[in-house]
Amino acid sequence: MASAAEQLAANMNFGAFQKASELHKRIWFTLGALIVYRLGTYIPIPGIDPVAFANAFSGQSQGILGMFNMFSGGAVERMAIFALNVMPYISASIIVQLLGAVYPPWEKLRKEGGEAGRKTLNQYTRYLTVVLAVFQSFAIATGLQATAGLVVNPGIFFIVSTVVTLTGGTLLLMWIGEQITSRGVGNGISLLIFAGIVAVLPRGIWQLFTMTSTGSLSAFAMFAIIILAIVVVFAIVFMERSQRRLLVQYPKRQQGNRMFGGDTSFLPLKINTAGVIPPIFASSLLLLPTTAMGFLATADLPPWAQWLPGLVAQLQHGQPAFMVLYGALIIFFCFFYTSVVFNPEDTAENLRKYGGFLPGIRPGKRTAEYLDYVLTRLTVIGAAYITIVCLMPEALIGFYNAPFYLGGTSILIVVSVTMDTVTQIQSHLLAHQYEGLIKKSKLRGRGR
């Protein structure tokens, strides 16, 4: 016999969607917030020459700045108010979570603080976001001013206005992302990055066909990239839906003359518990130092800093050093973020508290050790899958010098965020139908 949740899921249709007025409001709010974000990517910061900057950016569009431009939805090439996007916020989240694992006061807040501790750490993340945004925007303003012809009126006023504008844009996006998470559908920060990538995907496809028509890219290479992108999409869908189910049994218990319990359920463990966080975190950490170095490399450098251009060149998109560092960071964040979101000790304690146990495994410490063992093996598979998905298309695109908007990182984020958002929409529909069933049962009870 199907469970109540399965029956509700089977009854979901367009009619049920039409009746879910609360879901409609959430979807419209999300779309409105994303429209505001896209409008902000077309508002340039004051004081720059758009034509001169476009010419300067075209020379670095295939490098790390091009990758930054992809995540920001084209805001970097226009030097818009949202040029920094949410990358400072993501970098701040990485730092706070790393410190939450090694710094005892913050570790206590994360593990024992509950909701209040989580809010405190979130506030620390916001403060650190301001610091990182100011640092990055100051580096950008200094680099722009140091390059002849980009700034109309160089001086302290331009630097201050640029820092205020870019920092304010990042904080506004951070607030919009939080509002989408609480009042909309899906994870707000992930949706902002998703919207930026989707906005530039048509350009990447057009560039691919243009390069083929002009002869700079062979037809075989074009078809290889397209087929690889399709294979990557199917691989992502398969792996993101894959999970290891651990059987959980509950003993029978007697209350009065009635016998309860004796049920079995499953504890699902995803192969990729970390989701799209590892490539986003890895990209953010790579973009944080290289953004400043990329602009400084275009200026007149003192003798002791002549090594900067060479370092920046090695960290460009498609270079071996970039791919090695990118892959290592992805693997690290797969294990790190999985340890943050899933605690085997807490899960084992909750199972013991409610009387559940894994067959053949003693409750408590042995259960936690077994969960950690299984999760580690799953994370090895998940980390290998994400690394291959992100690096294999990057290597092919880097070899053929094709636009990297069709790379594995962008496809992984687009597909994963789409699946997560659809899942949340289905959850809201299920909740709406469940509330409707409760109301009907109450009305029937009153009728009796």
Tab-separated table of N, CA and C in Angstrom, residues 8 44-45 59-61 73 102 109 121 180 192-193 204 212 239 242 244 298 314 327 335 348 393 422 431 440 442:
chain	number	residue	atom	x	y	z
A	8	LEU	N	-0.162	11.574	-2.225
A	8	LEU	CA	-0.224	13.001	-2.525
A	8	LEU	C	0.584	13.326	-3.777
A	44	PRO	N	26.175	50.735	-15.146
A	44	PRO	CA	27.622	50.833	-14.930
A	44	PRO	C	27.952	51.728	-13.743
A	45	ILE	N	29.121	51.472	-13.158
A	45	ILE	CA	29.589	52.338	-12.079
A	45	ILE	C	29.985	53.685	-12.674
A	59	GLY	N	40.553	41.659	-24.115
A	59	GLY	CA	41.838	40.977	-24.112
A	59	GLY	C	41.967	39.938	-23.015
A	60	GLN	N	41.103	40.012	-21.980
A	60	GLN	CA	41.165	39.054	-20.872
A	60	GLN	C	39.873	38.254	-20.734
A	61	SER	N	39.029	38.280	-21.773
A	61	SER	CA	37.715	37.650	-21.654
A	61	SER	C	37.784	36.131	-21.549
A	73	GLY	N	26.840	37.159	-14.763
A	73	GLY	CA	25.846	37.420	-15.791
A	73	GLY	C	26.214	38.555	-16.727
A	102	VAL	N	37.464	24.805	13.235
A	102	VAL	CA	38.751	24.761	13.936
A	102	VAL	C	38.845	25.760	15.090
A	109	LEU	N	29.449	27.450	18.877
A	109	LEU	CA	28.247	28.103	18.362
A	109	LEU	C	27.579	27.245	17.298
A	121	LEU	N	26.570	33.289	13.620
A	121	LEU	CA	27.554	33.005	12.578
A	121	LEU	C	27.170	33.671	11.255
A	180	ILE	N	15.035	35.725	-1.199
A	180	ILE	CA	14.551	34.641	-2.055
A	180	ILE	C	14.477	33.337	-1.259
A	192	LEU	N	20.873	33.216	-7.839
A	192	LEU	CA	21.506	34.393	-8.435
A	192	LEU	C	22.654	33.978	-9.363
A	193	ILE	N	23.469	33.025	-8.914
A	193	ILE	CA	24.546	32.525	-9.774
A	193	ILE	C	23.959	31.800	-10.988
A	204	GLY	N	27.402	31.969	-25.391
A	204	GLY	CA	28.392	30.912	-25.570
A	204	GLY	C	28.046	29.995	-26.726
A	212	THR	N	32.897	28.081	-35.514
A	212	THR	CA	32.857	26.997	-36.499
A	212	THR	C	32.686	27.543	-37.902
A	239	MET	N	23.688	11.179	-11.237
A	239	MET	CA	24.448	11.174	-9.990
A	239	MET	C	23.757	11.977	-8.890
A	242	SER	N	21.132	9.838	-7.392
A	242	SER	CA	21.583	8.569	-6.808
A	242	SER	C	21.780	8.719	-5.306
A	244	ARG	N	22.448	6.199	-1.466
A	244	ARG	CA	22.616	4.914	-0.760
A	244	ARG	C	21.585	4.876	0.354
A	298	THR	N	48.280	44.743	-15.115
A	298	THR	CA	48.223	45.649	-16.259
A	298	THR	C	48.884	46.982	-15.964
A	314	GLN	N	49.463	31.824	-15.336
A	314	GLN	CA	49.333	30.405	-14.985
A	314	GLN	C	47.977	30.073	-14.389
A	327	GLY	N	40.757	21.540	-9.313
A	327	GLY	CA	40.350	20.189	-8.940
A	327	GLY	C	40.640	19.873	-7.484
A	335	PHE	N	34.608	17.122	0.703
A	335	PHE	CA	34.710	16.476	2.015
A	335	PHE	C	34.376	17.458	3.135
A	348	ALA	N	23.267	9.403	14.530
A	348	ALA	CA	23.211	8.185	15.332
A	348	ALA	C	22.472	8.424	16.640
A	393	PRO	N	35.238	18.863	-19.432
A	393	PRO	CA	34.859	19.846	-20.462
A	393	PRO	C	35.799	21.051	-20.487
A	422	VAL	N	13.031	22.707	-8.583
A	422	VAL	CA	11.841	21.907	-8.907
A	422	VAL	C	11.429	21.050	-7.711
A	431	ALA	N	2.905	20.156	0.533
A	431	ALA	CA	2.460	20.796	1.770
A	431	ALA	C	1.083	21.400	1.594
A	440	LYS	N	-10.182	19.236	5.075
A	440	LYS	CA	-11.330	18.399	4.724
A	440	LYS	C	-11.685	17.443	5.849
A	442	LYS	N	-11.187	17.878	9.034
A	442	LYS	CA	-11.783	18.645	10.120
A	442	LYS	C	-13.235	18.981	9.820
